[in-house]
Amino acid sequence: MDEQAVPGPLGPGTGGSPDAERRNPMPSLRFRVRPATSDDAPAVETLVLARSNWLEERGLPSWRDDAGLVSALTANPDGSMWILEADGRPVGCTTVTDSTPPMAWTEQELSEPSLYLYTTVTDPAVRTWKPGTLLALWALDRAFQEGKTWLRRGCRFPGLVTYYQHQGFAVVHEMRKSRGPMYLMARRAEPVANIEARFSLARTL
């Protein structure tokens, strides 16, 4: 599907008691995922810089030097970059391809149909709604609908490994690159049951 609307969360107490949810209401946002266009470049650069500020405030490596490179992906002719919107405002992006970069994957693994995620960036201003998880669930369901076996991604930092493990990904390979370790991760593609309701449960990143 080219775009998908998903409702915002029910409240910060989701998964807890109903009383806690009533005491701590959270504004509802309407999310959707759509293909990026070149018109999205300024918005993507803005959200990359916002995420970079958030990372740098915590003493973590940021995307700042790559903000222009990431925003340029909005012009990809193959439509591989996707935008996550909240109430019509871009709050995240990810790039999806149907080819796994070789790196440390085996020939057998490379022959298996998969989708590969990279340059996933979200706006920390909406972190309460778990935008990174929303994009991962959307991609997981999309991989299944396209008949893929795996959803794969890579990252360089142990903190991201832990975060992606919480999303159901597992480390398949670890390799050394000039800029440090690279962790290659995968999750078997599967349908996300009642996907809109699953997205509505997002509350904290």
mmCIF file of C-alpha atoms in Angstrom:
data_model
loop_
_atom_site.group_PDB
_atom_site.id
_atom_site.type_symbol
_atom_site.label_atom_id
_atom_site.label_comp_id
_atom_site.label_asym_id
_atom_site.label_seq_id
_atom_site.Cartn_x
_atom_site.Cartn_y
_atom_site.Cartn_z
ATOM 1 C CA MET A 1 0.000 0.000 0.000
ATOM 2 C CA ASP A 2 1.239 3.505 -0.745
ATOM 3 C CA GLU A 3 0.113 5.071 2.488
ATOM 4 C CA GLN A 4 -1.424 3.974 5.740
ATOM 5 C CA ALA A 5 -3.265 5.963 8.361
ATOM 6 C CA VAL A 6 -2.895 4.847 11.934
ATOM 7 C CA PRO A 7 -4.462 6.338 15.048
ATOM 8 C CA GLY A 8 -2.497 7.887 17.872
ATOM 9 C CA PRO A 9 -2.091 6.298 21.281
ATOM 10 C CA LEU A 10 -4.830 5.745 23.772
ATOM 11 C CA GLY A 11 -2.805 7.305 26.570
ATOM 12 C CA PRO A 12 0.444 7.004 28.517
ATOM 13 C CA GLY A 13 -0.991 4.386 30.821
ATOM 14 C CA THR A 14 -1.715 1.936 28.014
ATOM 15 C CA GLY A 15 -0.932 -1.505 29.299
ATOM 16 C CA GLY A 16 -1.509 -0.301 32.866
ATOM 17 C CA SER A 17 -4.669 0.411 34.788
ATOM 18 C CA PRO A 18 -7.595 2.320 33.261
ATOM 19 C CA ASP A 19 -7.473 4.736 36.207
ATOM 20 C CA ALA A 20 -3.849 5.595 35.395
ATOM 21 C CA GLU A 21 -4.815 6.273 31.797
ATOM 22 C CA ARG A 22 -7.595 8.644 32.875
ATOM 23 C CA ARG A 23 -5.258 10.484 35.247
ATOM 24 C CA ASN A 24 -2.571 10.914 32.584
ATOM 25 C CA PRO A 25 -4.347 11.601 29.296
ATOM 26 C CA MET A 26 -2.168 12.134 26.233
ATOM 27 C CA PRO A 27 -3.155 14.089 23.127
ATOM 28 C CA SER A 28 -4.282 11.951 20.224
ATOM 29 C CA LEU A 29 -2.260 12.107 17.015
ATOM 30 C CA ARG A 30 -3.149 10.682 13.632
ATOM 31 C CA PHE A 31 -0.183 8.919 12.041
ATOM 32 C CA ARG A 32 0.307 7.799 8.472
ATOM 33 C CA VAL A 33 3.198 6.526 6.349
ATOM 34 C CA ARG A 34 3.607 7.792 2.784
ATOM 35 C CA PRO A 35 6.314 7.886 0.103
ATOM 36 C CA ALA A 36 8.750 10.788 0.378
ATOM 37 C CA THR A 37 9.093 13.391 -2.354
ATOM 38 C CA SER A 38 11.801 15.949 -2.990
ATOM 39 C CA ASP A 39 9.511 18.543 -1.375
ATOM 40 C CA ASP A 40 10.106 16.750 1.932
ATOM 41 C CA ALA A 41 13.852 17.460 1.922
ATOM 42 C CA PRO A 42 13.722 20.541 4.193
ATOM 43 C CA ALA A 43 11.449 18.786 6.704
ATOM 44 C CA VAL A 44 13.669 15.706 6.777
ATOM 45 C CA GLU A 45 16.772 17.812 7.339
ATOM 46 C CA THR A 46 14.985 19.610 10.179
ATOM 47 C CA LEU A 47 14.031 16.382 11.928
ATOM 48 C CA VAL A 48 17.556 14.959 11.457
ATOM 49 C CA LEU A 49 18.985 18.061 13.129
ATOM 50 C CA ALA A 50 16.404 17.830 15.926
ATOM 51 C CA ARG A 51 17.419 14.221 16.549
ATOM 52 C CA SER A 52 21.080 15.247 16.419
ATOM 53 C CA ASN A 53 20.512 17.871 19.104
ATOM 54 C CA TRP A 54 18.806 15.257 21.282
ATOM 55 C CA LEU A 55 21.692 12.797 20.833
ATOM 56 C CA GLU A 56 24.404 15.373 21.431
ATOM 57 C CA GLU A 57 22.754 16.569 24.641
ATOM 58 C CA ARG A 58 23.200 13.010 25.898
ATOM 59 C CA GLY A 59 26.792 12.692 24.769
ATOM 60 C CA LEU A 60 25.912 10.325 21.908
ATOM 61 C CA PRO A 61 27.091 10.330 18.282
ATOM 62 C CA SER A 62 24.697 12.248 16.062
ATOM 63 C CA TRP A 63 23.544 12.490 12.442
ATOM 64 C CA ARG A 64 24.478 16.178 12.114
ATOM 65 C CA ASP A 65 27.202 15.746 9.478
ATOM 66 C CA ASP A 66 24.884 13.547 7.398
ATOM 67 C CA ALA A 67 21.749 15.712 7.565
ATOM 68 C CA GLY A 68 22.089 16.818 3.949
ATOM 69 C CA LEU A 69 22.776 13.292 2.728
ATOM 70 C CA VAL A 70 19.716 11.924 4.490
ATOM 71 C CA SER A 71 17.420 14.694 3.246
ATOM 72 C CA ALA A 72 18.690 14.135 -0.318
ATOM 73 C CA LEU A 73 17.262 10.606 -0.192
ATOM 74 C CA THR A 74 13.791 12.121 -0.522
ATOM 75 C CA ALA A 75 14.534 12.516 -4.244
ATOM 76 C CA ASN A 76 15.279 8.821 -4.781
ATOM 77 C CA PRO A 77 13.598 7.903 -8.080
ATOM 78 C CA ASP A 78 12.785 4.424 -6.771
ATOM 79 C CA GLY A 79 10.658 5.863 -3.960
ATOM 80 C CA SER A 80 12.600 4.025 -1.277
ATOM 81 C CA MET A 81 12.303 6.724 1.402
ATOM 82 C CA TRP A 82 9.089 6.879 3.403
ATOM 83 C CA ILE A 83 7.766 9.608 5.675
ATOM 84 C CA LEU A 84 5.949 9.107 8.966
ATOM 85 C CA GLU A 85 3.485 11.940 9.520
ATOM 86 C CA ALA A 86 1.678 12.939 12.710
ATOM 87 C CA ASP A 87 -1.377 15.068 11.998
ATOM 88 C CA GLY A 88 0.115 15.897 8.608
ATOM 89 C CA ARG A 89 3.560 16.901 9.904
ATOM 90 C CA PRO A 90 6.659 14.808 9.057
ATOM 91 C CA VAL A 91 7.976 13.314 12.302
ATOM 92 C CA GLY A 92 10.070 10.451 10.974
ATOM 93 C CA CYS A 93 11.567 8.830 7.935
ATOM 94 C CA THR A 94 13.021 5.517 6.913
ATOM 95 C CA THR A 95 14.459 4.092 3.728
ATOM 96 C CA VAL A 96 13.317 0.663 2.564
ATOM 97 C CA THR A 97 14.984 -1.448 -0.118
ATOM 98 C CA ASP A 98 14.444 -5.006 -1.282
ATOM 99 C CA SER A 99 18.158 -5.725 -1.524
ATOM 100 C CA THR A 100 20.379 -6.500 1.444
ATOM 101 C CA PRO A 101 23.836 -4.865 1.291
ATOM 102 C CA PRO A 102 26.433 -7.683 1.135
ATOM 103 C CA MET A 103 28.639 -6.844 4.137
ATOM 104 C CA ALA A 104 28.818 -9.949 6.339
ATOM 105 C CA TRP A 105 25.650 -11.667 5.131
ATOM 106 C CA THR A 106 26.181 -15.141 3.694
ATOM 107 C CA GLU A 107 25.280 -16.049 0.117
ATOM 108 C CA GLN A 108 22.365 -18.078 1.452
ATOM 109 C CA GLU A 109 21.087 -15.111 3.452
ATOM 110 C CA LEU A 110 21.476 -12.761 0.509
ATOM 111 C CA SER A 111 19.343 -15.100 -1.595
ATOM 112 C CA GLU A 112 16.455 -14.918 0.879
ATOM 113 C CA PRO A 113 13.785 -12.320 0.028
ATOM 114 C CA SER A 114 13.890 -9.460 2.481
ATOM 115 C CA LEU A 115 13.332 -5.777 3.040
ATOM 116 C CA TYR A 116 16.183 -3.725 4.458
ATOM 117 C CA LEU A 117 15.735 -0.628 6.611
ATOM 118 C CA TYR A 118 18.237 2.171 6.907
ATOM 119 C CA THR A 119 18.370 5.903 7.733
ATOM 120 C CA THR A 120 15.484 5.625 10.169
ATOM 121 C CA VAL A 121 15.257 8.964 11.985
ATOM 122 C CA THR A 122 12.448 10.268 14.170
ATOM 123 C CA ASP A 123 11.628 13.571 15.837
ATOM 124 C CA PRO A 124 12.281 13.411 19.604
ATOM 125 C CA ALA A 125 9.390 15.824 20.133
ATOM 126 C CA VAL A 126 6.974 12.922 19.537
ATOM 127 C CA ARG A 127 9.018 10.196 21.219
ATOM 128 C CA THR A 128 6.113 9.538 23.602
ATOM 129 C CA TRP A 129 4.262 7.927 20.686
ATOM 130 C CA LYS A 130 7.121 5.531 19.825
ATOM 131 C CA PRO A 131 7.603 6.707 16.219
ATOM 132 C CA GLY A 132 10.578 4.378 15.664
ATOM 133 C CA THR A 133 8.487 1.390 16.675
ATOM 134 C CA LEU A 134 5.622 2.574 14.471
ATOM 135 C CA LEU A 135 7.944 2.563 11.456
ATOM 136 C CA ALA A 136 9.379 -0.850 12.361
ATOM 137 C CA LEU A 137 5.901 -2.389 12.676
ATOM 138 C CA TRP A 138 4.796 -0.799 9.417
ATOM 139 C CA ALA A 139 7.886 -2.201 7.650
ATOM 140 C CA LEU A 140 7.437 -5.628 9.245
ATOM 141 C CA ASP A 141 3.867 -5.885 7.979
ATOM 142 C CA ARG A 142 4.883 -4.512 4.575
ATOM 143 C CA ALA A 143 7.646 -7.127 4.269
ATOM 144 C CA PHE A 144 5.119 -9.883 4.929
ATOM 145 C CA GLN A 145 2.563 -8.450 2.507
ATOM 146 C CA GLU A 146 5.257 -8.360 -0.195
ATOM 147 C CA GLY A 147 6.110 -12.023 0.383
ATOM 148 C CA LYS A 148 9.484 -11.359 2.000
ATOM 149 C CA THR A 149 11.026 -13.686 4.562
ATOM 150 C CA TRP A 150 12.969 -11.136 6.583
ATOM 151 C CA LEU A 151 13.069 -7.529 7.680
ATOM 152 C CA ARG A 152 16.722 -6.531 8.167
ATOM 153 C CA ARG A 153 18.676 -3.513 9.354
ATOM 154 C CA GLY A 154 22.127 -2.566 10.583
ATOM 155 C CA CYS A 155 23.469 -0.213 13.235
ATOM 156 C CA ARG A 156 26.765 0.819 14.793
ATOM 157 C CA PHE A 157 26.018 1.417 18.464
ATOM 158 C CA PRO A 158 25.211 -1.022 21.304
ATOM 159 C CA GLY A 159 22.454 1.286 22.557
ATOM 160 C CA LEU A 160 20.670 1.004 19.220
ATOM 161 C CA VAL A 161 21.161 -2.763 19.272
ATOM 162 C CA THR A 162 19.300 -2.928 22.575
ATOM 163 C CA TYR A 163 16.559 -0.636 21.259
ATOM 164 C CA TYR A 164 16.073 -2.740 18.117
ATOM 165 C CA GLN A 165 16.098 -5.931 20.174
ATOM 166 C CA HIS A 166 13.132 -4.501 22.052
ATOM 167 C CA GLN A 167 11.453 -4.224 18.640
ATOM 168 C CA GLY A 168 12.012 -7.952 18.056
ATOM 169 C CA PHE A 169 15.207 -7.822 15.975
ATOM 170 C CA ALA A 170 18.128 -10.146 16.705
ATOM 171 C CA VAL A 171 21.815 -9.690 15.949
ATOM 172 C CA VAL A 172 22.771 -12.047 13.114
ATOM 173 C CA HIS A 173 26.309 -10.830 12.406
ATOM 174 C CA GLU A 174 28.812 -8.456 13.957
ATOM 175 C CA MET A 175 31.593 -7.069 11.812
ATOM 176 C CA ARG A 176 34.392 -4.526 12.088
ATOM 177 C CA LYS A 177 34.472 -1.480 9.846
ATOM 178 C CA SER A 178 36.783 1.515 9.692
ATOM 179 C CA ARG A 179 34.414 3.529 11.882
ATOM 180 C CA GLY A 180 33.941 0.756 14.441
ATOM 181 C CA PRO A 181 31.655 -2.263 14.859
ATOM 182 C CA MET A 182 28.636 -2.889 12.665
ATOM 183 C CA TYR A 183 25.749 -4.999 13.932
ATOM 184 C CA LEU A 184 23.544 -6.695 11.337
ATOM 185 C CA MET A 185 20.085 -7.512 12.615
ATOM 186 C CA ALA A 186 16.973 -9.252 11.346
ATOM 187 C CA ARG A 187 13.423 -10.129 12.268
ATOM 188 C CA ARG A 188 11.289 -12.649 10.422
ATOM 189 C CA ALA A 189 8.552 -10.938 8.428
ATOM 190 C CA GLU A 190 5.077 -11.445 9.768
ATOM 191 C CA PRO A 191 1.686 -9.769 9.611
ATOM 192 C CA VAL A 192 1.004 -7.292 12.376
ATOM 193 C CA ALA A 193 -2.382 -8.335 13.678
ATOM 194 C CA ASN A 194 -4.871 -5.476 13.880
ATOM 195 C CA ILE A 195 -2.075 -3.124 12.915
ATOM 196 C CA GLU A 196 -3.956 0.102 13.595
ATOM 197 C CA ALA A 197 -4.736 -0.968 17.156
ATOM 198 C CA ARG A 198 -1.129 -2.042 17.661
ATOM 199 C CA PHE A 199 0.060 1.397 16.589
ATOM 200 C CA SER A 200 -2.422 3.065 18.906
ATOM 201 C CA LEU A 201 -0.708 1.462 21.894
ATOM 202 C CA ALA A 202 2.548 3.364 21.310
ATOM 203 C CA ARG A 203 3.357 5.599 24.261
ATOM 204 C CA THR A 204 7.058 5.799 25.124
ATOM 205 C CA LEU A 205 10.317 5.416 23.212
#
